[in-house]
PDB file of C-alpha atoms in Angstrom:
ATOM      1  CA  MET A1328     -52.098   7.975 -32.464  1.00 36.00           C
ATOM      2  CA  LYS A1329     -52.420   7.798 -36.276  1.00 37.00           C
ATOM      3  CA  SER A1330     -54.688   6.386 -38.830  1.00 34.00           C
ATOM      4  CA  ARG A1331     -53.073   5.327 -42.160  1.00 36.00           C
ATOM      5  CA  ARG A1332     -54.170   3.923 -45.294  1.00 34.00           C
ATOM      6  CA  SER A1333     -52.412   0.721 -46.362  1.00 33.00           C
ATOM      7  CA  PHE A1334     -48.856   0.750 -46.841  1.00 35.00           C
ATOM      8  CA  LEU A1335     -46.261  -2.048 -47.655  1.00 37.00           C
ATOM      9  CA  GLY A1336     -42.938  -2.186 -45.551  1.00 41.00           C
ATOM     10  CA  THR A1337     -39.887  -3.399 -45.914  1.00 39.00           C
ATOM     11  CA  ALA A1338     -37.475  -4.263 -43.638  1.00 41.00           C
ATOM     12  CA  VAL A1339     -33.776  -2.985 -43.992  1.00 38.00           C
ATOM     13  CA  GLY A1340     -30.768  -3.763 -42.870  1.00 36.00           C
ATOM     14  CA  VAL A1341     -32.620  -5.295 -39.643  1.00 35.00           C
ATOM     15  CA  GLY A1342     -30.005  -6.362 -36.998  1.00 36.00           C
ATOM     16  CA  VAL A1343     -28.416  -5.939 -33.533  1.00 39.00           C
ATOM     17  CA  LEU A1344     -26.261  -3.576 -32.225  1.00 39.00           C
ATOM     18  CA  GLY A1345     -25.617  -2.739 -28.790  1.00 41.00           C
ATOM     19  CA  ILE A1346     -23.613  -0.775 -26.772  1.00 41.00           C
ATOM     20  CA  ALA A1347     -22.102  -2.989 -24.414  1.00 37.00           C
ATOM     21  CA  GLY A1348     -20.057  -5.007 -27.189  1.00 33.00           C
ATOM     22  CA  CYS A1349     -21.954  -5.648 -30.427  1.00 34.00           C
ATOM     23  CA  SER A1350     -20.219  -3.246 -32.498  1.00 34.00           C
ATOM     24  CA  SER A1351     -17.088  -3.817 -34.741  1.00 33.00           C
ATOM     25  CA  GLY A1352     -13.763  -2.903 -32.904  1.00 33.00           C
ATOM     26  CA  GLU A1353     -15.245  -4.157 -29.459  1.00 33.00           C
ATOM     27  CA  GLU A1354     -12.105  -6.808 -28.741  1.00 35.00           C
ATOM     28  CA  ASP A1355      -9.077  -4.842 -30.085  1.00 34.00           C
ATOM     29  CA  ALA A1356     -10.780  -1.735 -27.531  1.00 36.00           C
ATOM     30  CA  GLN A1357     -10.836  -4.353 -24.535  1.00 37.00           C
ATOM     31  CA  ASN A1358      -7.773  -5.964 -25.541  1.00 39.00           C
ATOM     32  CA  PRO A1359      -4.380  -4.065 -24.081  1.00 41.00           C
ATOM     33  CA  GLU A1360      -2.487  -6.472 -26.143  1.00 46.00           C
ATOM     34  CA  ASN A1361      -4.008  -4.791 -29.073  1.00 42.00           C
ATOM     35  CA  GLY A1362      -3.720  -1.270 -28.084  1.00 47.00           C
ATOM     36  CA  GLY A1363      -6.953  -0.946 -26.459  1.00 47.00           C
ATOM     37  CA  ASP A1364      -7.418   0.564 -23.098  1.00 49.00           C
ATOM     38  CA  GLY A1365      -9.578  -2.321 -21.934  1.00 47.00           C
ATOM     39  CA  SER A1366     -13.069  -0.262 -21.965  1.00 52.00           C
ATOM     40  CA  GLN A1367     -15.941  -1.366 -23.735  1.00 58.00           C
ATOM     41  CA  GLU A1368     -16.980   0.428 -26.729  1.00 66.00           C
ATOM     42  CA  GLN A1369     -18.735   3.309 -25.709  1.00 92.00           C
ATOM     43  CA  SER A1370     -20.938   4.096 -28.770  1.00 94.00           C
ATOM     44  CA  PHE A1371     -22.157   3.250 -32.367  1.00 95.00           C
ATOM     45  CA  GLU A1372     -23.808   3.947 -35.691  1.00 97.00           C
ATOM     46  CA  ILE A1373     -27.115   2.788 -35.683  1.00 98.00           C
ATOM     47  CA  ILE A1374     -27.459   3.656 -39.493  1.00 97.00           C
ATOM     48  CA  ASP A1375     -25.390   5.985 -41.823  1.00 98.00           C
ATOM     49  CA  SER A1376     -26.939   6.093 -45.133  1.00 97.00           C
ATOM     50  CA  THR A1377     -28.686   7.337 -48.321  1.00 98.00           C
ATOM     51  CA  ARG A1378     -31.556   5.393 -49.071  1.00 97.00           C
ATOM     52  CA  GLN A1379     -34.847   5.433 -51.302  1.00 97.00           C
ATOM     53  CA  VAL A1380     -38.159   4.826 -49.961  1.00 96.00           C
ATOM     54  CA  ASP A1381     -40.781   4.680 -52.686  1.00 95.00           C
ATOM     55  CA  GLU A1382     -44.333   5.995 -51.986  1.00 93.00           C
ATOM     56  CA  ASP A1383     -46.253   3.971 -49.432  1.00 92.00           C
ATOM     57  CA  GLN A1384     -43.765   2.536 -48.316  1.00 95.00           C
ATOM     58  CA  TYR A1385     -41.012   2.214 -45.431  1.00 97.00           C
ATOM     59  CA  LEU A1386     -37.677   1.432 -44.161  1.00 97.00           C
ATOM     60  CA  ALA A1387     -36.773  -0.199 -40.566  1.00 98.00           C
ATOM     61  CA  GLN A1388     -33.682   0.076 -38.573  1.00 98.00           C
ATOM     62  CA  SER A1389     -33.870  -2.027 -35.578  1.00 98.00           C
ATOM     63  CA  PHE A1390     -31.184  -2.009 -32.714  1.00 98.00           C
ATOM     64  CA  THR A1391     -30.810  -3.123 -29.239  1.00 97.00           C
ATOM     65  CA  LEU A1392     -29.880  -1.321 -26.533  1.00 97.00           C
ATOM     66  CA  ASN A1393     -28.029  -2.703 -23.419  1.00 96.00           C
ATOM     67  CA  ASP A1394     -27.254   0.310 -21.555  1.00 97.00           C
ATOM     68  CA  THR A1395     -29.010   3.748 -21.243  1.00 98.00           C
ATOM     69  CA  ALA A1396     -27.666   5.784 -24.455  1.00 98.00           C
ATOM     70  CA  ASN A1397     -28.168   9.122 -25.883  1.00 98.00           C
ATOM     71  CA  ILE A1398     -29.489   8.968 -29.494  1.00 98.00           C
ATOM     72  CA  GLU A1399     -28.887  11.129 -32.394  1.00 98.00           C
ATOM     73  CA  VAL A1400     -30.383  11.140 -35.881  1.00 98.00           C
ATOM     74  CA  GLN A1401     -29.692  13.574 -38.191  1.00 98.00           C
ATOM     75  CA  MET A1402     -32.006  13.345 -41.696  1.00 98.00           C
ATOM     76  CA  THR A1403     -31.816  15.254 -45.430  1.00 98.00           C
ATOM     77  CA  VAL A1404     -34.384  14.178 -47.814  1.00 98.00           C
ATOM     78  CA  ARG A1405     -32.114  14.953 -51.438  1.00 98.00           C
ATOM     79  CA  LYS A1406     -35.160  14.304 -53.821  1.00 96.00           C
ATOM     80  CA  GLY A1407     -38.795  13.670 -52.762  1.00 95.00           C
ATOM     81  CA  PRO A1408     -41.551  14.229 -50.632  1.00 95.00           C
ATOM     82  CA  ALA A1409     -41.454  15.380 -46.702  1.00 96.00           C
ATOM     83  CA  ILE A1410     -40.839  12.221 -44.888  1.00 97.00           C
ATOM     84  CA  ASP A1411     -41.501  10.780 -41.501  1.00 98.00           C
ATOM     85  CA  VAL A1412     -38.369   9.029 -39.269  1.00 98.00           C
ATOM     86  CA  LEU A1413     -40.057   7.980 -36.355  1.00 98.00           C
ATOM     87  CA  THR A1414     -38.023   6.145 -33.732  1.00 98.00           C
ATOM     88  CA  MET A1415     -39.836   3.726 -31.481  1.00 98.00           C
ATOM     89  CA  SER A1416     -40.299   0.208 -29.321  1.00 98.00           C
ATOM     90  CA  ALA A1417     -40.007  -3.245 -31.254  1.00 98.00           C
ATOM     91  CA  ASP A1418     -43.305  -3.732 -29.993  1.00 98.00           C
ATOM     92  CA  GLU A1419     -44.974  -0.745 -30.542  1.00 98.00           C
ATOM     93  CA  PHE A1420     -42.882  -1.213 -34.665  1.00 98.00           C
ATOM     94  CA  ASP A1421     -45.443  -4.773 -34.626  1.00 97.00           C
ATOM     95  CA  HIS A1422     -48.300  -2.084 -34.350  1.00 97.00           C
ATOM     96  CA  PHE A1423     -47.099  -0.030 -36.718  1.00 97.00           C
ATOM     97  CA  GLU A1424     -46.421  -2.640 -39.311  1.00 96.00           C
ATOM     98  CA  ASN A1425     -50.015  -4.260 -38.378  1.00 94.00           C
ATOM     99  CA  ARG A1426     -51.614  -0.912 -39.732  1.00 92.00           C
ATOM    100  CA  GLU A1427     -53.307  -0.284 -35.951  1.00 95.00           C
ATOM    101  CA  ARG A1428     -52.322   2.835 -33.621  1.00 96.00           C
ATOM    102  CA  PHE A1429     -48.412   2.987 -32.382  1.00 97.00           C
ATOM    103  CA  ARG A1430     -46.957   5.816 -30.210  1.00 98.00           C
ATOM    104  CA  TYR A1431     -43.112   6.587 -31.251  1.00 98.00           C
ATOM    105  CA  PHE A1432     -40.680   8.795 -28.972  1.00 98.00           C
ATOM    106  CA  PRO A1433     -41.566  13.181 -30.970  1.00 98.00           C
ATOM    107  CA  GLU A1434     -37.943  14.228 -29.203  1.00 98.00           C
ATOM    108  CA  LEU A1435     -36.135  11.103 -31.329  1.00 98.00           C
ATOM    109  CA  SER A1436     -38.365  11.486 -34.431  1.00 98.00           C
ATOM    110  CA  ILE A1437     -38.643  14.045 -37.177  1.00 98.00           C
ATOM    111  CA  GLU A1438     -42.395  14.555 -38.490  1.00 97.00           C
ATOM    112  CA  ASP A1439     -43.235  15.355 -42.009  1.00 97.00           C
ATOM    113  CA  GLY A1440     -39.710  17.362 -43.200  1.00 97.00           C
ATOM    114  CA  THR A1441     -37.286  17.293 -45.539  1.00 97.00           C
ATOM    115  CA  GLY A1442     -34.349  18.158 -43.235  1.00 98.00           C
ATOM    116  CA  GLY A1443     -33.755  18.037 -39.425  1.00 98.00           C
ATOM    117  CA  SER A1444     -32.368  16.354 -36.266  1.00 98.00           C
ATOM    118  CA  ALA A1445     -33.690  15.005 -33.289  1.00 98.00           C
ATOM    119  CA  SER A1446     -31.919  13.675 -30.318  1.00 98.00           C
ATOM    120  CA  GLY A1447     -32.746  11.937 -26.300  1.00 98.00           C
ATOM    121  CA  THR A1448     -32.073   9.502 -24.555  1.00 98.00           C
ATOM    122  CA  LEU A1449     -33.546   5.441 -24.382  1.00 98.00           C
ATOM    123  CA  ASP A1450     -33.030   3.061 -21.692  1.00 98.00           C
ATOM    124  CA  PRO A1451     -31.562  -0.139 -22.666  1.00 98.00           C
ATOM    125  CA  GLY A1452     -34.153  -2.122 -25.047  1.00 98.00           C
ATOM    126  CA  GLU A1453     -34.773  -3.151 -28.398  1.00 98.00           C
ATOM    127  CA  TYR A1454     -35.532  -0.340 -30.715  1.00 98.00           C
ATOM    128  CA  VAL A1455     -36.567   0.294 -34.287  1.00 98.00           C
ATOM    129  CA  LEU A1456     -36.028   3.697 -36.717  1.00 98.00           C
ATOM    130  CA  VAL A1457     -38.728   3.779 -39.095  1.00 98.00           C
ATOM    131  CA  ILE A1458     -37.603   6.075 -42.476  1.00 98.00           C
ATOM    132  CA  ASP A1459     -41.686   6.371 -43.126  1.00 97.00           C
ATOM    133  CA  ASN A1460     -42.916   7.532 -46.708  1.00 95.00           C
ATOM    134  CA  THR A1461     -46.915   6.847 -45.950  1.00 93.00           C
ATOM    135  CA  ASN A1462     -49.574   8.099 -44.360  1.00 92.00           C
ATOM    136  CA  ALA A1463     -49.015   6.350 -40.966  1.00 94.00           C
ATOM    137  CA  GLY A1464     -47.402   9.847 -39.448  1.00 92.00           C
ATOM    138  CA  GLU A1465     -47.402  13.395 -39.932  1.00 94.00           C
ATOM    139  CA  ALA A1466     -46.125  13.236 -43.550  1.00 94.00           C
ATOM    140  CA  GLN A1467     -48.472  12.636 -46.368  1.00 87.00           C
ATOM    141  CA  PRO A1468     -47.186  11.659 -49.390  1.00 81.00           C
ATOM    142  CA  PRO A1469     -48.450  13.630 -52.822  1.00 78.00           C
ATOM    143  CA  THR A1470     -51.796  12.391 -54.422  1.00 79.00           C
ATOM    144  CA  ASN A1471     -50.279  13.513 -57.739  1.00 75.00           C
ATOM    145  CA  PHE A1472     -50.857   9.597 -59.078  1.00 69.00           C
ATOM    146  CA  ASP A1473     -46.618   9.522 -59.387  1.00 77.00           C
ATOM    147  CA  ASP A1474     -44.455   7.428 -57.587  1.00 80.00           C
ATOM    148  CA  ASP A1475     -43.185   9.925 -55.360  1.00 88.00           C
ATOM    149  CA  LEU A1476     -39.715   8.216 -53.925  1.00 94.00           C
ATOM    150  CA  ALA A1477     -38.142   9.581 -51.298  1.00 96.00           C
ATOM    151  CA  ARG A1478     -34.211   9.779 -51.636  1.00 98.00           C
ATOM    152  CA  VAL A1479     -33.191  10.402 -48.043  1.00 98.00           C
ATOM    153  CA  GLU A1480     -29.308  10.636 -46.323  1.00 98.00           C
ATOM    154  CA  ILE A1481     -29.500   9.592 -42.359  1.00 98.00           C
ATOM    155  CA  THR A1482     -27.292   9.134 -39.694  1.00 98.00           C
ATOM    156  CA  ALA A1483     -28.393   7.746 -36.318  1.00 98.00           C
ATOM    157  CA  GLN A1484     -25.853   7.202 -33.031  1.00 98.00           C
ATOM    158  CA  ALA A1485     -25.948   5.759 -30.244  1.00 98.00           C
ATOM    159  CA  THR A1486     -23.832   6.922 -27.211  1.00 98.00           C
ATOM    160  CA  LYS A1487     -23.648   5.058 -23.713  1.00 97.00           C
ATOM    161  CA  VAL A1488     -24.413   7.497 -21.140  1.00 95.00           C
TER     162      VAL A1488
END
């Protein structure tokens, strides 16, 4: 549980994706007439992007799993301070946004870093991946009175177990 000062949040690309058929290309994969084998999509991209996160702000990417899935997260800060990338349930994200105590999945999070990877398994449910440039987690923005933005390359992939 982390204490934190007041911060602003930004929800980015909030969308619902699911292993059981919400990712692109599913119709062709399921339809043998279109060259598919009749199976459902087995993996999807949660995020693959370069994002800028201002100091004392965060970005959030929500996703839904319809099946148990292995999650792989990779992050590189190309410019700026160390940040946190936190994976949490949608319910815990509500606590995060309300500046309350919150829980996250340490095995699927990268704390106080400028690069790294994390992986683990999640059960079906609603989740949020947070790119955090606040002091809510382990990383602390510099206290130099500059707006230390972080330019972050991040990828996250879900693969059905």
